Amino acid sequence: MSDLSVKNLTLEYGSGASANPILKGVSMELQRGEVVALLGPSGSGKTTLLRAVAGLESPKTGSIQIGDRVIFDGAKNIEIPAEHRNLGLVFQSYALWPHKTVNENVAYGLKLRKMPAAEIAVKVKEVLNQLGLGHLGERYPHQLSGGQQQRVAIARALVYNPPVILLDEPLSNLDAKLREEARAFLRELIVRLNLSALMVTHDQDEAMAISDRILLLNNGVIEQQGTPQSMYETPHTLFTAEFMGSNNKLHGRVLQRDGDKAVIEVNGRQLNATVRGANMSQDATAIIRVEKVRISQTPSANAIELPLTTCMYLGNRWECLFGHAGEGIRAYAPQRLEAGNYWLQLDADKLWLY
Ligand code: ADP
Ligand code: MG
């Protein structure tokens, strides 16, 4: 059985003529022990979906089930209040109580639930130990680093042993380096404790690193879902292809097509490519990941010749731009390249048409 099941959920803000549809029929499942990332651009409805599951927003139609318990059903007028849904919530702003210690922050919800003090002390100690915060129980939030505050927020969500935790951009207040460490920590924690987690992020690298499955939301509908590998390697739409990686985008005219193989013309040059989009038209958009472009100093097959414009040092490699920004091609090189013309090989199976 799924830990969380959402069916055909719709939600709008406002009502009547000024109603603004935000979720337009979203369905998803979260299996026991699974981490699902809810990915999408800003404004696509990620937070709204998470808040609807938590009971902080009222959907219009559809249903939400946790385990075998229906917590929302538009048709049957069922809407269980947030405090009875028993979900762990972690938000971007940790919202810790500034005048309570770490222990008191984590214990607060259990106190509200009238759990006996001795039992609370045991639970708080256990969860703080699990998060590597055991020695910090007496500190106040301002005496902790950002990463530690964030762990306290997670501890507070986990102390109830909720079947599902919901996290809304939990790492985005951390600076880049800390964020990568926290990402590994969070993934390890979720796996170790066998939690089921739904985590919102707008960062595709973070989504791929942390999740077993990604749901990509586009303007209130799920554009595509699948494992991080399938989302990255077999995007069905241009939106997914563009969102999941670092890309070169070319516009071409389709000259020939045979099944998923096609020949396109880009700036007077013919290229073999692979059809990916179900609705490709005569004027197609071709996408190739930056890391898939091969740089050659001699004329090559299925290649575009362009002058080198600039190379940028990235530490472990160089990113080079050929032609003009916006309409040129970017590729990675192991070292800085000499000025001159290059042939950029766009292998047919990696040049995707939509
Ligand atoms: P995301 O988390 O993906 O960035 P949100 O779910 O926060 O997106 O927002 C989706 C859309 O709903 C946005 O267009 C936003 O402006 C709108 N929205 C969010 N909250 C409210 C609200 N309380 N009232 C009206 N519109 C809202
Ligand atoms: Mg959001």
Short mmCIF file of C-alpha atoms and ligand atoms in Angstrom, two decimals:
data_model
loop_
_atom_site.label_atom_id
_atom_site.label_comp_id
_atom_site.label_asym_id
_atom_site.label_seq_id
_atom_site.Cartn_x
_atom_site.Cartn_y
_atom_site.Cartn_z
CA MET A 1 0.00 0.00 0.00
CA SER A 2 1.15 3.58 -0.65
CA ASP A 3 1.97 5.76 2.32
CA LEU A 4 0.47 8.71 0.50
CA SER A 5 -1.87 8.74 -2.45
CA VAL A 6 -3.17 11.86 -4.17
CA LYS A 7 -5.82 11.52 -6.88
CA ASN A 8 -6.90 14.13 -9.39
CA LEU A 9 -6.43 16.99 -7.00
CA THR A 10 -7.58 20.45 -8.07
CA LEU A 11 -7.18 23.61 -6.06
CA GLU A 12 -7.86 27.25 -6.79
CA TYR A 13 -7.22 30.46 -4.90
CA GLY A 14 -10.06 32.94 -4.86
CA SER A 15 -13.57 32.06 -5.97
CA GLY A 16 -16.18 32.77 -8.63
CA ALA A 17 -15.02 34.96 -11.51
CA SER A 18 -11.69 35.72 -9.83
CA ALA A 19 -10.88 32.04 -9.17
CA ASN A 20 -7.29 31.23 -10.04
CA PRO A 21 -6.67 27.52 -10.71
CA ILE A 22 -3.34 26.44 -9.23
CA LEU A 23 -3.49 22.61 -9.17
CA LYS A 24 -5.18 21.21 -12.27
CA GLY A 25 -5.65 17.52 -11.57
CA VAL A 26 -2.54 16.21 -9.84
CA SER A 27 -2.17 12.50 -9.04
CA MET A 28 0.79 10.94 -7.25
CA GLU A 29 1.82 8.08 -4.98
CA LEU A 30 4.48 7.84 -2.32
CA GLN A 31 5.50 4.30 -1.39
CA ARG A 32 6.77 3.26 2.03
CA GLY A 33 10.45 4.16 2.43
CA GLU A 34 10.48 6.22 -0.74
CA VAL A 35 11.77 9.75 -1.22
CA VAL A 36 9.91 11.70 -3.87
CA ALA A 37 11.08 15.11 -5.00
CA LEU A 38 8.47 17.59 -6.13
CA LEU A 39 10.38 19.62 -8.67
CA GLY A 40 9.32 22.58 -10.78
CA PRO A 41 9.88 26.23 -11.54
CA SER A 42 8.81 28.95 -9.16
CA GLY A 43 5.02 29.33 -9.16
CA SER A 44 4.30 25.86 -10.58
CA GLY A 45 2.29 24.86 -7.49
CA LYS A 46 4.80 22.79 -5.46
CA THR A 47 4.18 24.51 -2.13
CA THR A 48 0.44 24.55 -2.76
CA LEU A 49 0.41 20.77 -3.30
CA LEU A 50 2.46 20.17 -0.15
CA ARG A 51 0.20 22.48 1.88
CA ALA A 52 -2.89 20.73 0.53
CA VAL A 53 -1.50 17.37 1.68
CA ALA A 54 -0.66 18.89 5.07
CA GLY A 55 -4.20 20.26 5.42
CA LEU A 56 -3.14 23.91 5.30
CA GLU A 57 -5.03 24.60 2.04
CA SER A 58 -8.42 23.27 0.92
CA PRO A 59 -8.49 21.57 -2.47
CA LYS A 60 -11.58 21.82 -4.63
CA THR A 61 -11.87 18.26 -5.95
CA GLY A 62 -9.98 14.98 -5.82
CA SER A 63 -8.79 12.93 -2.87
CA ILE A 64 -5.82 12.45 -0.55
CA GLN A 65 -5.14 9.29 1.43
CA ILE A 66 -2.44 8.53 4.01
CA GLY A 67 -2.02 4.77 4.31
CA ASP A 68 -5.61 3.50 4.30
CA ARG A 69 -6.99 6.68 5.84
CA VAL A 70 -8.83 9.18 3.63
CA ILE A 71 -7.87 12.69 4.80
CA PHE A 72 -9.52 14.59 1.96
CA ASP A 73 -12.26 13.68 -0.47
CA GLY A 74 -13.94 16.48 -2.39
CA ALA A 75 -16.87 14.31 -3.54
CA LYS A 76 -17.61 12.96 -0.06
CA ASN A 77 -16.95 16.23 1.76
CA ILE A 78 -14.22 14.70 3.90
CA GLU A 79 -11.55 17.09 5.16
CA ILE A 80 -9.52 16.03 8.20
CA PRO A 81 -7.92 19.07 9.91
CA ALA A 82 -4.15 19.50 9.69
CA GLU A 83 -3.51 18.64 13.36
CA HIS A 84 -5.13 15.23 12.91
CA ARG A 85 -3.20 14.24 9.81
CA ASN A 86 -0.10 13.25 11.78
CA LEU A 87 2.41 14.42 9.16
CA GLY A 88 5.88 15.79 9.83
CA LEU A 89 6.40 19.22 8.31
CA VAL A 90 9.65 21.01 7.58
CA PHE A 91 9.57 24.44 5.98
CA GLN A 92 12.20 26.60 4.35
CA SER A 93 12.22 29.04 7.27
CA TYR A 94 12.93 26.75 10.18
CA ALA A 95 10.52 28.73 12.39
CA LEU A 96 12.20 27.63 15.61
CA TRP A 97 11.05 29.29 18.84
CA PRO A 98 13.88 31.74 19.60
CA HIS A 99 13.35 31.75 23.37
CA LYS A 100 13.16 27.98 23.74
CA THR A 101 16.15 25.64 23.88
CA VAL A 102 16.64 22.91 21.30
CA ASN A 103 15.15 20.40 23.74
CA GLU A 104 12.12 22.62 24.33
CA ASN A 105 11.68 23.29 20.62
CA VAL A 106 11.61 19.60 19.81
CA ALA A 107 9.47 18.73 22.85
CA TYR A 108 6.87 21.42 22.21
CA GLY A 109 4.51 19.43 19.99
CA LEU A 110 4.62 16.41 22.28
CA LYS A 111 3.73 18.61 25.25
CA LEU A 112 0.73 19.93 23.35
CA ARG A 113 -0.29 16.33 22.85
CA LYS A 114 -0.07 15.85 26.63
CA MET A 115 2.57 13.16 26.50
CA PRO A 116 4.05 12.49 29.98
CA ALA A 117 7.28 14.46 30.63
CA ALA A 118 9.47 11.39 31.18
CA GLU A 119 8.37 9.91 27.87
CA ILE A 120 8.95 13.24 26.10
CA ALA A 121 12.51 13.42 27.45
CA VAL A 122 13.27 9.96 26.05
CA LYS A 123 11.79 10.73 22.62
CA VAL A 124 13.56 14.10 22.33
CA LYS A 125 16.90 12.60 23.29
CA GLU A 126 16.46 9.77 20.81
CA VAL A 127 15.62 12.01 17.86
CA LEU A 128 18.40 14.51 18.68
CA ASN A 129 20.89 11.66 18.80
CA GLN A 130 19.66 10.35 15.46
CA LEU A 131 20.33 13.78 13.96
CA GLY A 132 23.74 14.23 15.58
CA LEU A 133 22.43 17.00 17.83
CA GLY A 134 22.58 15.10 21.13
CA HIS A 135 25.08 17.51 22.70
CA LEU A 136 23.19 20.68 21.73
CA GLY A 137 19.91 20.18 23.62
CA GLU A 138 20.46 23.06 26.04
CA ARG A 139 21.40 25.63 23.39
CA TYR A 140 19.13 28.32 21.98
CA PRO A 141 18.59 28.62 18.21
CA HIS A 142 20.82 31.72 17.91
CA GLN A 143 23.69 29.65 19.33
CA LEU A 144 23.48 27.19 16.42
CA SER A 145 24.75 27.32 12.85
CA GLY A 146 22.25 27.44 9.98
CA GLY A 147 22.83 23.76 9.28
CA GLN A 148 22.21 22.84 12.92
CA GLN A 149 19.02 24.95 13.07
CA GLN A 150 17.82 23.14 10.01
CA ARG A 151 18.42 19.78 11.69
CA VAL A 152 16.48 20.93 14.74
CA ALA A 153 13.56 21.73 12.42
CA ILE A 154 13.82 18.20 11.02
CA ALA A 155 14.05 16.74 14.54
CA ARG A 156 10.88 18.58 15.46
CA ALA A 157 9.08 17.02 12.50
CA LEU A 158 10.39 13.50 13.21
CA VAL A 159 9.75 13.37 16.94
CA TYR A 160 6.15 12.25 16.37
CA ASN A 161 7.22 9.27 14.22
CA PRO A 162 4.98 10.47 11.40
CA PRO A 163 4.41 7.97 8.57
CA VAL A 164 5.26 10.67 6.02
CA ILE A 165 7.38 13.80 6.23
CA LEU A 166 6.78 16.78 3.99
CA LEU A 167 9.68 19.13 3.35
CA ASP A 168 9.37 22.44 1.50
CA GLU A 169 12.76 23.60 0.17
CA PRO A 170 14.37 22.55 3.45
CA LEU A 171 17.92 23.25 2.28
CA SER A 172 17.48 26.50 0.41
CA ASN A 173 18.38 28.74 3.35
CA LEU A 174 21.82 27.14 3.55
CA ASP A 175 24.73 28.42 1.51
CA ALA A 176 25.94 26.31 -1.42
CA LYS A 177 28.63 24.27 0.33
CA LEU A 178 26.57 23.53 3.43
CA ARG A 179 23.64 22.65 1.21
CA GLU A 180 25.54 19.84 -0.49
CA GLU A 181 26.58 18.40 2.87
CA ALA A 182 23.06 18.74 4.25
CA ARG A 183 21.69 17.01 1.15
CA ALA A 184 23.85 13.95 1.75
CA PHE A 185 22.98 14.02 5.45
CA LEU A 186 19.25 14.22 4.74
CA ARG A 187 19.31 11.43 2.17
CA GLU A 188 21.24 9.19 4.56
CA LEU A 189 18.86 9.99 7.41
CA ILE A 190 15.74 9.27 5.38
CA VAL A 191 17.14 5.93 4.21
CA ARG A 192 18.45 4.98 7.67
CA LEU A 193 15.13 5.70 9.38
CA ASN A 194 13.11 4.19 6.50
CA LEU A 195 11.02 7.35 6.23
CA SER A 196 8.66 8.22 3.43
CA ALA A 197 9.34 11.76 2.34
CA LEU A 198 7.90 14.24 -0.12
CA MET A 199 10.36 17.06 -0.64
CA VAL A 200 9.83 20.24 -2.63
CA THR A 201 12.76 21.77 -4.46
CA HIS A 202 13.28 23.98 -7.51
CA ASP A 203 16.84 22.68 -7.95
CA GLN A 204 17.11 19.72 -10.33
CA ASP A 205 20.52 18.64 -9.02
CA GLU A 206 19.16 18.51 -5.50
CA ALA A 207 16.08 16.61 -6.67
CA MET A 208 18.18 14.03 -8.50
CA ALA A 209 20.63 13.57 -5.63
CA ILE A 210 18.08 13.15 -2.88
CA SER A 211 15.16 11.28 -4.40
CA ASP A 212 14.16 7.84 -5.65
CA ARG A 213 11.60 9.44 -7.91
CA ILE A 214 10.95 12.92 -9.27
CA LEU A 215 7.60 14.52 -10.03
CA LEU A 216 8.09 17.48 -12.33
CA LEU A 217 5.33 20.02 -11.93
CA ASN A 218 4.57 22.49 -14.72
CA ASN A 219 1.89 25.08 -14.14
CA GLY A 220 -0.25 22.90 -11.88
CA VAL A 221 0.06 19.61 -13.77
CA ILE A 222 2.63 16.82 -13.59
CA GLU A 223 4.68 17.11 -16.75
CA GLN A 224 6.61 13.87 -16.25
CA GLN A 225 7.59 11.59 -13.39
CA GLY A 226 10.15 8.86 -12.96
CA THR A 227 13.50 7.95 -11.49
CA PRO A 228 16.17 10.67 -11.62
CA GLN A 229 17.91 8.65 -14.37
CA SER A 230 14.83 8.35 -16.55
CA MET A 231 13.96 12.03 -16.11
CA TYR A 232 17.47 13.03 -17.12
CA GLU A 233 18.09 10.50 -19.88
CA THR A 234 14.65 10.14 -21.49
CA PRO A 235 12.72 13.40 -21.16
CA HIS A 236 9.46 13.10 -23.10
CA THR A 237 8.88 16.82 -23.52
CA LEU A 238 10.91 19.92 -24.25
CA PHE A 239 9.97 21.31 -20.84
CA THR A 240 11.41 18.25 -19.06
CA ALA A 241 14.51 18.18 -21.26
CA GLU A 242 15.20 21.84 -20.59
CA PHE A 243 14.50 21.64 -16.87
CA MET A 244 16.59 18.58 -16.09
CA GLY A 245 20.02 19.56 -17.37
CA SER A 246 22.36 22.09 -18.85
CA ASN A 247 21.53 22.27 -22.54
CA ASN A 248 22.22 23.63 -25.97
CA LYS A 249 19.11 24.51 -27.90
CA LEU A 250 18.97 24.75 -31.69
CA HIS A 251 16.11 25.50 -34.03
CA GLY A 252 15.88 23.39 -37.13
CA ARG A 253 13.64 22.45 -40.03
CA VAL A 254 12.79 18.76 -40.37
CA LEU A 255 13.83 17.51 -43.84
CA GLN A 256 13.19 13.77 -43.40
CA ARG A 257 11.74 11.49 -40.82
CA ASP A 258 11.77 7.71 -40.42
CA GLY A 259 10.33 6.54 -37.10
CA ASP A 260 12.34 8.22 -34.37
CA LYS A 261 15.18 9.13 -36.73
CA ALA A 262 15.12 12.46 -38.51
CA VAL A 263 17.31 14.77 -40.52
CA ILE A 264 17.11 18.45 -39.71
CA GLU A 265 18.59 21.56 -41.23
CA VAL A 266 20.17 24.05 -38.86
CA ASN A 267 21.61 27.21 -40.43
CA GLY A 268 22.05 25.47 -43.78
CA ARG A 269 23.71 22.41 -42.26
CA GLN A 270 22.13 18.94 -42.18
CA LEU A 271 22.19 16.96 -38.94
CA ASN A 272 20.91 13.52 -37.97
CA ALA A 273 18.87 13.56 -34.81
CA THR A 274 16.44 11.53 -32.69
CA VAL A 275 12.75 12.42 -32.34
CA ARG A 276 11.72 12.57 -28.68
CA GLY A 277 8.66 14.77 -28.52
CA ALA A 278 5.28 13.28 -29.45
CA ASN A 279 4.16 16.51 -31.09
CA MET A 280 7.22 17.52 -33.08
CA SER A 281 6.32 19.81 -35.96
CA GLN A 282 8.17 20.78 -39.13
CA ASP A 283 9.95 23.49 -37.17
CA ALA A 284 11.60 21.47 -34.44
CA THR A 285 13.60 22.37 -31.38
CA ALA A 286 16.75 20.32 -30.93
CA ILE A 287 18.30 19.85 -27.50
CA ILE A 288 21.68 18.41 -26.61
CA ARG A 289 23.18 18.33 -23.11
CA VAL A 290 26.32 20.43 -22.78
CA GLU A 291 28.32 17.39 -21.60
CA LYS A 292 27.33 15.37 -24.68
CA VAL A 293 28.89 17.75 -27.22
CA ARG A 294 32.28 16.52 -28.45
CA ILE A 295 34.85 19.04 -29.61
CA SER A 296 36.99 18.25 -32.65
CA GLN A 297 39.72 20.28 -34.36
CA THR A 298 39.16 18.52 -37.67
CA PRO A 299 36.04 18.24 -39.85
CA SER A 300 33.70 15.63 -38.37
CA ALA A 301 30.40 13.94 -39.11
CA ASN A 302 27.16 15.37 -37.72
CA ALA A 303 28.98 18.46 -36.57
CA ILE A 304 28.62 22.22 -36.67
CA GLU A 305 31.70 24.35 -37.32
CA LEU A 306 31.98 27.42 -35.13
CA PRO A 307 34.73 29.73 -33.86
CA LEU A 308 35.68 29.58 -30.19
CA THR A 309 34.38 32.65 -28.38
CA THR A 310 35.48 32.11 -24.80
CA CYS A 311 36.35 29.49 -22.18
CA MET A 312 35.38 29.67 -18.50
CA TYR A 313 37.32 27.83 -15.78
CA LEU A 314 35.10 25.61 -13.63
CA GLY A 315 37.80 23.97 -11.50
CA ASN A 316 37.45 20.40 -12.73
CA ARG A 317 36.99 21.41 -16.40
CA TRP A 318 36.46 24.32 -18.77
CA GLU A 319 33.16 25.37 -20.24
CA CYS A 320 33.70 26.76 -23.73
CA LEU A 321 31.32 28.81 -25.83
CA PHE A 322 31.47 28.55 -29.62
CA GLY A 323 29.69 31.17 -31.70
CA HIS A 324 27.55 33.80 -30.00
CA ALA A 325 25.91 33.49 -26.59
CA GLY A 326 22.25 32.56 -27.00
CA GLU A 327 22.65 30.99 -30.44
CA GLY A 328 26.06 29.35 -30.05
CA ILE A 329 27.02 25.97 -28.62
CA ARG A 330 28.52 25.27 -25.21
CA ALA A 331 30.73 22.27 -24.52
CA TYR A 332 33.12 21.09 -21.82
CA ALA A 333 36.84 20.76 -22.44
CA PRO A 334 39.55 19.30 -20.18
CA GLN A 335 41.75 22.36 -20.73
CA ARG A 336 41.56 25.89 -22.10
CA LEU A 337 41.32 25.82 -25.89
CA GLU A 338 43.30 27.87 -28.40
CA ALA A 339 41.42 30.43 -30.47
CA GLY A 340 40.16 29.12 -33.81
CA ASN A 341 37.42 27.14 -35.48
CA TYR A 342 36.15 23.85 -34.08
CA TRP A 343 33.73 21.14 -35.17
CA LEU A 344 31.14 20.43 -32.52
CA GLN A 345 29.94 16.87 -32.87
CA LEU A 346 26.30 16.40 -32.01
CA ASP A 347 25.78 12.63 -32.00
CA ALA A 348 22.41 11.72 -33.51
CA ASP A 349 21.24 9.70 -30.49
CA LYS A 350 22.02 12.63 -28.17
CA LEU A 351 20.48 15.34 -30.31
CA TRP A 352 16.83 15.21 -29.29
CA LEU A 353 13.97 16.73 -31.26
CA TYR A 354 10.79 18.16 -29.82
P1 ADP B 1 5.87 27.10 -5.97
O1 ADP B 1 5.98 26.57 -4.58
O2 ADP B 1 5.94 26.03 -7.01
O3 ADP B 1 6.83 28.19 -6.27
P2 ADP B 1 3.24 27.99 -5.13
O4 ADP B 1 2.52 26.73 -4.88
O5 ADP B 1 3.75 28.73 -3.94
O6 ADP B 1 4.42 27.74 -6.18
O7 ADP B 1 2.31 28.98 -5.94
C1 ADP B 1 1.63 28.59 -7.09
C2 ADP B 1 0.79 29.75 -7.57
O8 ADP B 1 -0.22 30.06 -6.61
C3 ADP B 1 1.57 31.04 -7.77
O9 ADP B 1 1.09 31.65 -8.95
C4 ADP B 1 1.23 31.86 -6.56
O10 ADP B 1 1.28 33.22 -6.87
C5 ADP B 1 -0.18 31.42 -6.25
N1 ADP B 1 -0.47 31.49 -4.79
C6 ADP B 1 0.22 30.89 -3.82
N2 ADP B 1 -0.34 31.11 -2.61
C7 ADP B 1 -1.43 31.90 -2.84
C8 ADP B 1 -2.45 32.50 -2.00
N3 ADP B 1 -2.44 32.30 -0.67
N4 ADP B 1 -3.39 33.22 -2.61
C9 ADP B 1 -3.41 33.41 -3.95
N5 ADP B 1 -2.49 32.88 -4.79
C10 ADP B 1 -1.51 32.14 -4.25
MG MG B 2 7.29 27.11 -3.03
#
